[in-house]
Coordinates of C-alpha atoms in Angstrom, one line a residue:
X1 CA 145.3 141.9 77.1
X2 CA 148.7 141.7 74.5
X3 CA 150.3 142.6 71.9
X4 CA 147.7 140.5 69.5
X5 CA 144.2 142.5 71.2
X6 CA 146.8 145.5 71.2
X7 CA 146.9 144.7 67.2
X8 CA 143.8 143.9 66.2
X9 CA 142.5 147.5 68.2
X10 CA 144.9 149.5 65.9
X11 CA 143.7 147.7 62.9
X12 CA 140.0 148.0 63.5
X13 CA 140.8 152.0 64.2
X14 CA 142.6 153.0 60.7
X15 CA 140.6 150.6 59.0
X16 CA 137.6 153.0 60.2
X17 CA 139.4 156.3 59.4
X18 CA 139.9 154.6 56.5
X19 CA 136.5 153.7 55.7
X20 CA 135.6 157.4 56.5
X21 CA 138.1 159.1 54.4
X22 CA 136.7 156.9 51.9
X23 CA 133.4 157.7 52.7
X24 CA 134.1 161.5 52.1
X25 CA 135.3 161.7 48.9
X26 CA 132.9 159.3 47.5
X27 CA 130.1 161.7 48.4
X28 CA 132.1 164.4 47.1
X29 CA 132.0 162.7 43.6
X30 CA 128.1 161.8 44.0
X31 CA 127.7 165.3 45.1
X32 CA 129.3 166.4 41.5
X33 CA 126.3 164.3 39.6
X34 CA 123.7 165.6 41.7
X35 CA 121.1 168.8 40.2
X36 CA 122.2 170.9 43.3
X37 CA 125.8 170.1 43.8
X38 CA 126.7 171.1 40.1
X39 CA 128.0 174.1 40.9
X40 CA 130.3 172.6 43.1
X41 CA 133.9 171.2 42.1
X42 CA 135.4 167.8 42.9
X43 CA 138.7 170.2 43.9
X44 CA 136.4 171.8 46.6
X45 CA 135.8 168.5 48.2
X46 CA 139.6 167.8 48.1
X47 CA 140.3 171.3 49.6
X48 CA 138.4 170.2 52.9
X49 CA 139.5 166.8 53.1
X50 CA 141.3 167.9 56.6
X51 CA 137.9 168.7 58.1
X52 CA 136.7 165.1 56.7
X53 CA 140.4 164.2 58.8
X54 CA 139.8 165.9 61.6
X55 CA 136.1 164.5 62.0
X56 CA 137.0 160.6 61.5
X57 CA 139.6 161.1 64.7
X58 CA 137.1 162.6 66.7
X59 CA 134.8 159.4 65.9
X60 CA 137.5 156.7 66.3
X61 CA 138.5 158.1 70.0
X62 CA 134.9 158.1 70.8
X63 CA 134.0 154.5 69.6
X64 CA 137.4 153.9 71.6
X65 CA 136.5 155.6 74.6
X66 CA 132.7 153.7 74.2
X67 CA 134.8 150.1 74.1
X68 CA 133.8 149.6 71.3
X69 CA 137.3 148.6 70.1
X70 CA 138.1 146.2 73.0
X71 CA 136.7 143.1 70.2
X72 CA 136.0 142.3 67.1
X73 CA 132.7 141.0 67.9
X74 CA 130.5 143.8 67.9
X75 CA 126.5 144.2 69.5
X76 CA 123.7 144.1 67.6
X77 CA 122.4 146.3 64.9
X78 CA 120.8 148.4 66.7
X79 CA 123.6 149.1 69.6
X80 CA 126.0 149.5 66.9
X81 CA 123.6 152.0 65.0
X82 CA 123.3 154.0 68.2
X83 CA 126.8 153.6 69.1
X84 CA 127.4 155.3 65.6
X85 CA 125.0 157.8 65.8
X86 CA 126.9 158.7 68.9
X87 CA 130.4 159.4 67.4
X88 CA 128.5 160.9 64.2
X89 CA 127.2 163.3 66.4
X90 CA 130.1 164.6 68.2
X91 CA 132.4 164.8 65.3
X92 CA 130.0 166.9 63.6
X93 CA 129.5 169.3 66.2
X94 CA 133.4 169.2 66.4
X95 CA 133.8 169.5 62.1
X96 CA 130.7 172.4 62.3
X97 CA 132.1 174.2 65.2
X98 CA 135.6 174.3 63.1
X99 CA 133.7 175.6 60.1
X100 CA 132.0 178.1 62.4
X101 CA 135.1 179.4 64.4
X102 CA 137.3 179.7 60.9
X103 CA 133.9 181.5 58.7
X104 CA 134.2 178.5 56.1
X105 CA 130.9 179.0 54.7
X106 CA 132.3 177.4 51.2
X107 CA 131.7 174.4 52.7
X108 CA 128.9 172.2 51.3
X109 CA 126.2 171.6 53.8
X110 CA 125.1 168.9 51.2
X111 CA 128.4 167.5 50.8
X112 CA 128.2 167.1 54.9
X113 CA 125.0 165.5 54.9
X114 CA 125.6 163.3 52.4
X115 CA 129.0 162.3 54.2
X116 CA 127.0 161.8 57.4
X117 CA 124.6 159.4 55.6
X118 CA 127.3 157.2 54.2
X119 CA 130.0 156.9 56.5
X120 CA 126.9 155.4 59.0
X121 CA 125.7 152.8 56.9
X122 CA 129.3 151.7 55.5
X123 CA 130.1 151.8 58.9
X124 CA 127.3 149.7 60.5
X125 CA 127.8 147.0 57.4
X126 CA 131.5 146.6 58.3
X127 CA 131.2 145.7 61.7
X128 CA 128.4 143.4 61.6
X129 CA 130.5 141.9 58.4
X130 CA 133.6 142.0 60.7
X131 CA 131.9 140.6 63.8
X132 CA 129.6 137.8 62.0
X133 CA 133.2 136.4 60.0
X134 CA 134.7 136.7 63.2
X135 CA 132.4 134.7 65.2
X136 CA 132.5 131.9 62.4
X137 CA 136.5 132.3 62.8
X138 CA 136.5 132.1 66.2
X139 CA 134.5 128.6 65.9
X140 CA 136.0 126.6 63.5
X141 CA 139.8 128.3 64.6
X142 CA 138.9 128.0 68.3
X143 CA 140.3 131.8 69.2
X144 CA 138.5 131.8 72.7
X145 CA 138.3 133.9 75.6
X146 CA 140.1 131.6 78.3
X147 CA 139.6 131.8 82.3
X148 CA 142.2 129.6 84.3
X149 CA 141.1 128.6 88.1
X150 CA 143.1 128.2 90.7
X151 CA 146.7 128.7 92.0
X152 CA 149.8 127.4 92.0
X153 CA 153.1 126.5 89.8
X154 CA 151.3 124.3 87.7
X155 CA 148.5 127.2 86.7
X156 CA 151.4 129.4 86.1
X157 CA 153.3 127.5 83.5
X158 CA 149.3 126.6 82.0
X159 CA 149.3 130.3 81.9
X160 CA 153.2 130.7 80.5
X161 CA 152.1 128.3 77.8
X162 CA 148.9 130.3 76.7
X163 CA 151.0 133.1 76.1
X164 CA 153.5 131.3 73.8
X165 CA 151.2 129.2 72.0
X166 CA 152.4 130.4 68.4
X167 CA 148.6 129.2 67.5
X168 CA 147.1 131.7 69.6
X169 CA 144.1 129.2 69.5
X170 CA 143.2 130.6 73.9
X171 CA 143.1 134.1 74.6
X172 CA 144.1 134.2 78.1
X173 CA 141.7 137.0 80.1
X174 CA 143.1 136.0 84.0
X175 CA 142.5 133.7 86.5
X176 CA 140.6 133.2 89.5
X177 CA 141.8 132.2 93.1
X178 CA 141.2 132.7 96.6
X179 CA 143.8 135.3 96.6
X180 CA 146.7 136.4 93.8
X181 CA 149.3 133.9 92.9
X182 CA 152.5 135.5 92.9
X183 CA 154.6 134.9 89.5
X184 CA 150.7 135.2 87.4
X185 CA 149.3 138.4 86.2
X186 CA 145.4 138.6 85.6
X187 CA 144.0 138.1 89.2
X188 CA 140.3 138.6 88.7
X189 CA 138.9 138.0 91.9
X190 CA 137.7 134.9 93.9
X191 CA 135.2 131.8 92.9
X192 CA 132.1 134.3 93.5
X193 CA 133.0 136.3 91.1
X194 CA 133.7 133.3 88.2
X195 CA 129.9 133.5 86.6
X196 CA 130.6 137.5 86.6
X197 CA 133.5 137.7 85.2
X198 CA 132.4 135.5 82.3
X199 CA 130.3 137.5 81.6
X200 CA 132.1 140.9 81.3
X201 CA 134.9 138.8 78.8
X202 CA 132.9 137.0 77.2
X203 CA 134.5 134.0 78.3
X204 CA 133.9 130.8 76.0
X205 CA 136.1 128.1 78.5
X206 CA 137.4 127.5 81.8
X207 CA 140.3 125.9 82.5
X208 CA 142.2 124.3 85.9
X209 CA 144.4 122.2 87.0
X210 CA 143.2 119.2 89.0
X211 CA 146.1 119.4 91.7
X212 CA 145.4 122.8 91.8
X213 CA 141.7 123.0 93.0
X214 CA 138.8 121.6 95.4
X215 CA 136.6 119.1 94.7
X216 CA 134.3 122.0 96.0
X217 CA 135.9 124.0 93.2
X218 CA 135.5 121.8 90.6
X219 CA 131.5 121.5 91.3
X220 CA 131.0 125.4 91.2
X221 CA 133.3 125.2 88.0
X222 CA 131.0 122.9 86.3
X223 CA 127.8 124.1 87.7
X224 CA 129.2 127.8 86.2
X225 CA 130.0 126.3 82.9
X226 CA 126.7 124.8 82.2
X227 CA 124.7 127.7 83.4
X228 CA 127.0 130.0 80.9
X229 CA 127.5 127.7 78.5
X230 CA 131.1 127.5 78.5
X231 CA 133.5 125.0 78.3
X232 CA 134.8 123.2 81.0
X233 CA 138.7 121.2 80.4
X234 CA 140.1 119.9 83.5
X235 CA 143.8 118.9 83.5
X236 CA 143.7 115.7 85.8
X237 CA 146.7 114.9 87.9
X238 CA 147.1 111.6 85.8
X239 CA 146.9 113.5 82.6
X240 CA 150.5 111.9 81.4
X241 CA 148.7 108.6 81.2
X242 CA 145.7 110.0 78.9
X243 CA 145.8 109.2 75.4
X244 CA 143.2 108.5 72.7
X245 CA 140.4 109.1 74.4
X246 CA 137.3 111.1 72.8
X247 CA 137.0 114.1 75.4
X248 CA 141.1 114.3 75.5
X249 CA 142.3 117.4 74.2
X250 CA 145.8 119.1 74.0
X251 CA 146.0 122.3 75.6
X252 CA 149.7 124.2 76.2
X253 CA 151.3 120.6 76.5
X254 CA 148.7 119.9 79.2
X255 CA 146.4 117.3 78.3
X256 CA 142.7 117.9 79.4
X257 CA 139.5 116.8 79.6
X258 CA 136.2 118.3 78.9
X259 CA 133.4 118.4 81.8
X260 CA 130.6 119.1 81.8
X261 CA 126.8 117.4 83.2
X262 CA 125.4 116.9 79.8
X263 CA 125.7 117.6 76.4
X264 CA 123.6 120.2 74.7
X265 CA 122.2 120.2 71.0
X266 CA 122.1 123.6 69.4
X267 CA 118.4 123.5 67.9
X268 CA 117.8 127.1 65.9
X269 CA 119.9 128.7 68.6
X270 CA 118.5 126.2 71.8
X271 CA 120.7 124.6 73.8
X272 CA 118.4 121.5 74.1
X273 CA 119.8 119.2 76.7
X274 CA 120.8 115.4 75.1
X275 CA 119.0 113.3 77.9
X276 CA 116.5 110.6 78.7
X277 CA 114.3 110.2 81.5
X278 CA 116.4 108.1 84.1
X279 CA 119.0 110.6 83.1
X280 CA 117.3 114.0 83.9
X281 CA 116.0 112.8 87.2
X282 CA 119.3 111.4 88.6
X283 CA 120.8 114.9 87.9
X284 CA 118.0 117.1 89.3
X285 CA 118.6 114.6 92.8
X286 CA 121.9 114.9 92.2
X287 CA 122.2 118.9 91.3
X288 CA 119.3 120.8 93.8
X289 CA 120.9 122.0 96.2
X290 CA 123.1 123.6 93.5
X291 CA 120.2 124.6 91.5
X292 CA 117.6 126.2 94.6
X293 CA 116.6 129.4 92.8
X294 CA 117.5 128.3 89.2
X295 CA 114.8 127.2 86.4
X296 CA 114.6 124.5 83.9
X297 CA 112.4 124.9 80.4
X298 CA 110.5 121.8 78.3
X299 CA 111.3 123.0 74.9
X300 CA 108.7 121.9 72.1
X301 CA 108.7 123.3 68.2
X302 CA 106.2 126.2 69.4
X303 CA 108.7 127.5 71.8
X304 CA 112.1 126.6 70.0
X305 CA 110.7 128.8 66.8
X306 CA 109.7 131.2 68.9
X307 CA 113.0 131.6 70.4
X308 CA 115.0 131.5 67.3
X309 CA 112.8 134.7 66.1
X310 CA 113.0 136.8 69.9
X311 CA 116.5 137.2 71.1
X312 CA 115.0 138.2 74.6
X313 CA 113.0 135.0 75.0
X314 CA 115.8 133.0 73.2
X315 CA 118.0 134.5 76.3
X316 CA 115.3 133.1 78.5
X317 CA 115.7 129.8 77.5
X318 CA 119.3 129.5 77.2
X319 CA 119.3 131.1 80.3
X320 CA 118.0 127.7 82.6
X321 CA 120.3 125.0 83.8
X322 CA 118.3 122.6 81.4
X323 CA 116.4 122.9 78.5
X324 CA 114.8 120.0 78.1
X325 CA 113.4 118.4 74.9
X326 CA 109.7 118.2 75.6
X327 CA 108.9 117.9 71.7
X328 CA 109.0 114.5 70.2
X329 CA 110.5 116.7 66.9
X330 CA 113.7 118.1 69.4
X331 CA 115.3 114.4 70.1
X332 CA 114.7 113.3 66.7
X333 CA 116.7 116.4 65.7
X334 CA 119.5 115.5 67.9
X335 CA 119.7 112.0 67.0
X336 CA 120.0 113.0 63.5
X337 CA 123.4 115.0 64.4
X338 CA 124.9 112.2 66.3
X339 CA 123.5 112.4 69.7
X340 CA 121.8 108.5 69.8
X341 CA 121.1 108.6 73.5
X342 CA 118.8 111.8 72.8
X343 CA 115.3 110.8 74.0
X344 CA 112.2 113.1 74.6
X345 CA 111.6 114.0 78.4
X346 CA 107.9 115.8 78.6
X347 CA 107.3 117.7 81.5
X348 CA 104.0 116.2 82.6
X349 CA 106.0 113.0 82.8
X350 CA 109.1 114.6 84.5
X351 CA 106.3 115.8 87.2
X352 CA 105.0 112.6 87.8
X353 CA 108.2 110.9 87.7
X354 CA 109.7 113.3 90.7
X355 CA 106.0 112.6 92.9
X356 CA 106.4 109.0 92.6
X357 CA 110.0 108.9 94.3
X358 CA 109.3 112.0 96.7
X359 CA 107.3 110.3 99.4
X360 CA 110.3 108.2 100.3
X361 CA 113.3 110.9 99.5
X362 CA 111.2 113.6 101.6
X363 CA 110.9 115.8 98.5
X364 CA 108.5 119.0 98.8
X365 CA 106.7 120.2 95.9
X366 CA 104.6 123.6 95.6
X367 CA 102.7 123.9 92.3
X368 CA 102.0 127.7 90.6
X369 CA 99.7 128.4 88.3
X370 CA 96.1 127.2 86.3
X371 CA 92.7 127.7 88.1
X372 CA 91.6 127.2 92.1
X373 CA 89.3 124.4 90.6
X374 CA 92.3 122.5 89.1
X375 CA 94.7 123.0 91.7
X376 CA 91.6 121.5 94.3
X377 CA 91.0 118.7 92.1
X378 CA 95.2 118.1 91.4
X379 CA 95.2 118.6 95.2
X380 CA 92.6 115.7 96.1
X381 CA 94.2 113.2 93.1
X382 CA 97.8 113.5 94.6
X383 CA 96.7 112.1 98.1
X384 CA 95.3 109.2 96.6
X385 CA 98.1 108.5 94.0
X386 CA 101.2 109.4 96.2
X387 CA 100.5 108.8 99.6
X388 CA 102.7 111.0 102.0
X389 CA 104.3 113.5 99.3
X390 CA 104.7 117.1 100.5
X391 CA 102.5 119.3 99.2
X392 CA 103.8 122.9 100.4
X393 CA 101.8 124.9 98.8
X394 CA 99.7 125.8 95.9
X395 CA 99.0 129.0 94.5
X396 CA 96.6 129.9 91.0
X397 CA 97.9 133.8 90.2
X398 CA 95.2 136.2 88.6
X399 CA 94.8 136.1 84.9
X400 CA 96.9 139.2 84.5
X401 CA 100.0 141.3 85.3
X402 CA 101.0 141.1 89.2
X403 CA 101.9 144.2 91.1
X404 CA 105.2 144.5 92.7
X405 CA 103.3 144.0 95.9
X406 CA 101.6 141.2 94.8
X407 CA 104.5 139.2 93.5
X408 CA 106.2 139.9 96.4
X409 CA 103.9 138.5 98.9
X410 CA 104.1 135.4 96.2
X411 CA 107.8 134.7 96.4
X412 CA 107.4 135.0 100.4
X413 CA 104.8 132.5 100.6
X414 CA 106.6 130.3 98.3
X415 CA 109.6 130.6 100.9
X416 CA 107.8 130.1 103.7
X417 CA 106.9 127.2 102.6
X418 CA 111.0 125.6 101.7
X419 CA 110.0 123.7 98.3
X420 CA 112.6 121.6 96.6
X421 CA 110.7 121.8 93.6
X422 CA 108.0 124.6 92.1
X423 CA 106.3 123.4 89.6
X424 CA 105.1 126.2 87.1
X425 CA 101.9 125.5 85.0
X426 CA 101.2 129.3 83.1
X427 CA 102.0 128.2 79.5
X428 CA 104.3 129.1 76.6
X429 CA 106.1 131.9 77.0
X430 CA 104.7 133.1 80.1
X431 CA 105.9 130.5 82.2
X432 CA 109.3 130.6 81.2
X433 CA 109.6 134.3 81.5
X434 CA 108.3 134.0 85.1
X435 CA 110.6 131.6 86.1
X436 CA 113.6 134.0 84.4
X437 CA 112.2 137.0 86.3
X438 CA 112.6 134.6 89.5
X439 CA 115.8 133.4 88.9
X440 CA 117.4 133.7 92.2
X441 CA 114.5 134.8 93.9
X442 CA 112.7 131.0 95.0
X443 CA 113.8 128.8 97.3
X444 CA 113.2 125.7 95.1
X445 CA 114.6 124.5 91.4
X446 CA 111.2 125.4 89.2
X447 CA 110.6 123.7 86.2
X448 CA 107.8 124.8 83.8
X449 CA 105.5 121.6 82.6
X450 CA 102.8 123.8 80.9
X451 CA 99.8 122.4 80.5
X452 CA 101.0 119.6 83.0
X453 CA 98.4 120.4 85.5
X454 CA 95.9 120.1 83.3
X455 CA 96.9 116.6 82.2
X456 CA 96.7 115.6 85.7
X457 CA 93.4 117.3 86.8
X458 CA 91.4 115.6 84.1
X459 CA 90.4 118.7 82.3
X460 CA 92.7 117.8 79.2
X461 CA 93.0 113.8 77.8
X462 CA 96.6 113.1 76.7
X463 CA 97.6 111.8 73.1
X464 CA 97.4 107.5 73.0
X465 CA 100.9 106.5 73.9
X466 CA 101.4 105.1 70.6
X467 CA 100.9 108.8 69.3
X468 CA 103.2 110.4 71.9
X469 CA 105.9 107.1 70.6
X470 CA 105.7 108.4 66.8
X471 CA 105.9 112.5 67.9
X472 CA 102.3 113.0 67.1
X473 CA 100.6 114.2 70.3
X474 CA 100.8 117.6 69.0
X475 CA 98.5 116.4 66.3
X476 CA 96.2 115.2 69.2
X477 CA 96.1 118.8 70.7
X478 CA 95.2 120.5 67.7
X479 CA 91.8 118.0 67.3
X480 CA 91.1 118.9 70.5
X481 CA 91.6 122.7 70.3
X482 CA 91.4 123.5 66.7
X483 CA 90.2 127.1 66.5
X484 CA 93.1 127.9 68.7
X485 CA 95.8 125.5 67.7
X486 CA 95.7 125.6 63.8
X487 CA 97.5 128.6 62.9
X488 CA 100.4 127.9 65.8
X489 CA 101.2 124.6 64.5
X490 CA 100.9 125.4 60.2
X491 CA 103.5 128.3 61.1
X492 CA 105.5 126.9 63.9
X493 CA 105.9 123.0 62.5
X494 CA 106.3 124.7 59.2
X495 CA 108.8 126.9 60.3
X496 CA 110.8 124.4 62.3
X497 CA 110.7 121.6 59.0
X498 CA 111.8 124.3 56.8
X499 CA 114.8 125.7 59.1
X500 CA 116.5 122.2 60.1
X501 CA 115.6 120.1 57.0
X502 CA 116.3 122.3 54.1
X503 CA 117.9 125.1 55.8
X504 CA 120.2 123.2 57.6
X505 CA 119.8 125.3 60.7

């Protein structure tokens, strides 16, 4: 992608050989001090370094040939454990097949293993060093992974610039467009292929040129950027005139600004949306036809912990177009780091909220999960309260794993019936990992309000408003249902005091 990735690939390849050479003739002084390498020599070791040579090339080609040099920020532990592993195990049988071929039976098998052993864990410690400084780099420097949208002469001097800036602050990846731009390199496809593509690069913003894009455009650009989490900077076609404004930001001599439908409070790895009420309704109206198939999440402290200690159902939640801040504890938190307007939006009160207006906007609702008995009773309530909503459908799944045959008869009869809005009632985690296993499956936006139905059916009193104003309705819950409560809440609220008051999390 340039001369600067072209750099840092070469660097991160000798400073492994390196590492490895280093590696080697550290274990061949250990192997000196050690009651069964005594009768070895330090020379010995020395005499052998080109097999040591000959094995650390074999490993950096196959870590290259993996991709595993393409960035600096590397996978987890345990991908970059088994990547190692990988290499380890070729350039062995490469280094044993040497010793084989060329009857070198002088060398120490315990020198090799020791070698082995070493060279994996200074290797696995180096690149999660590398790739966790890196990542902090990359945030406070702004060295980002940059897709530009659209086409045309402005886009192509944006893209001129990129490749100048002396700052290197934008790594430019390529551009999408209806069709290739002649004059820009990087064509990566069409406006389909924009969520993919961020994806594969790791894209962390988005870039286009007002005069250079749809309105149409735009909207998927956004919609994109707040499903991925990436930034969104437009470059308006009055940019010239922008000055000191908050969201104004100098990018290649273009001035932009930053779009996006909300702003999002990290909360121990959460993207919590900053909303209120009025707020999260008028962009759900606004948003579901872009958001048919897509999910949204009520966050609380049970699930944020729980999400900041499982990476899969951390992905989950980051993984809906809203994560909305359910737990009185959540908007407190963002108010505290500068987002005032932050207020909590519970999902019980989200559902009843949508209901009231639906009769008049048309809106069709189909509600999954709890018991036949409460979904007959919610059923019965919802004609008296709302007079002429659209109930579609209503469907209480069996207390246990669906077959494949069985959840797809569900997601037909959920089609079927053309819901705007599934509403999913199975409880923390389960409900979220439903909804994320159905992502693009349902006709409808579905939006988990856990024990929602429950609320409304009668069969669970909620906290005094007064409680549910000072974040206590949790404590309300646990008199209810100690026993099953008690431990949650000590090790969840616990957890959650501990990591954003005193950890700073």
């Amino acid at each position: 992608m340039g001369t600067k990735d072209t750099t840092k690939r070469l660097v991160s390849m000798l400073s492994e050989l390196l590492l490895i050479m280093v590696c080697y003739f550290l274990c061949g002084v250990i192997r000196v001090f050690l009651p069964l390498g005594r009768a070895y020599a330090f020379r010995d070791t020395i005499s052998y370094a080109y097999l040591a040579v000959l094995y650390a090339v074999v490993f950096v080609l196959i870590h290259y040939l993996l991709g595993g040099y393409d960035s600096l920020k590397f996978g987890s532990a345990r991908k970059e454990l088994l990547r190692i592993v990988l290499g380890e195990l070729l350039g062995c049988l490469v280094m044993t097949s040497v010793i084989y071929i060329f009857r070198l039976e002088q060398f120490s098998r315990l020198l090799l293993v020791l070698f082995l052993l070493c060279s994996a864990a200074v290797l696995l410690a180096k690149r999660l060093v590398v790739s966790h400084f890196y990542m902090k780099y990359s945030q406070t420097k702004g060295h980002f992974n940059t897709i530009l949208v659209g086409m045309g002469v402005a886009t192509a001097r944006l893209r001129q610039t990129l490749e100048e800036d002396p700052d290197g602050e934008l790594c430019y990846c390529g551009y999408i467009a209806e069709a290739p731009f002649e004059g820009m390199d990087g064509y990566l496809g069409g406006l389909g292929l924009l969520e993919k593509r961020i994806e594969e690069l790791d894209i962390k913003k988005i870039i286009a040129l007002q005069q250079d894009i749809s309105e149409e455009t735009l909207r998927v650009m956004v919609a994109v950027g707040e499903k991925s989490a990436v930034e969104v900077l437009l470059v308006p076609s009055f940019g010239a005139y922008l000055s000191g404004q908050s969201r104004v930001k100098l990018v290649g001599g273009f001035r932009t600004l930053r779009l996006s439908l909300f702003d999002t409070s990290d909360i121990l790895g959460v993207r919590v949306a900053v909303t209120d009420m009025e707020k999260t309704v008028a962009l759900m109206e606004s948003q579901l036809e872009n958001w048919r198939g897509e999910y949204v999440c009520v966050a609380n402290v049970h699930t944020t912990v729980t999400a900041s200690e499982d990476k899969a159902y951390l992905k989950v939640q980051n993984g809906a177009v809203m994560v909305l801040p359910d737990g009185g504890p959540l908007s407190a938190y963002s108010r505290r780091h500068d987002f005032e307007e932050a207020r909590r939006v519970t999902g019980p009160d989200l559902m009843l909220r949508l209901l009231e207006i639906s009769p008049a906007k048309g809106y069709r609702h189909f509600f999954y999960g709890s018991t036949e008995e409460t979904l007959e009773r919610m059923k019965k309530r919802l004609a008296v309260d709302y007079p002429g909503l659209q109930v579609c459908g209503m469907i209480s799944p069996p207390f246990r794993a669906l077959t494949d045959e069985e959840d797809a008869a569900i997601v037909e009869k959920i089609n079927e019936a053309r819901p705007d809005f599934i509403w999913v009632g199975l409880g923390a985690p389960k409900q979220e990992i439903w909804m994320n296993q159905h992502q693009g499956r349902v006709a409808g936006l579905m939006i988990g309000v856990g024990a929602g139905f429950d609320y409304y059916a009668g069969n669970i009193k909620r906290a005094p408003m007064w409680m549910q104003r000072c974040s206590l309705e949790w404590l309300y819950r646990l008199m209810q249902d100690p026993k099953r409560l008690f431990m949650r809440y000590l090790y969840t609220n616990t957890k959650f005091i501990w990591n954003t008051l005193f950890r700073g999390k």
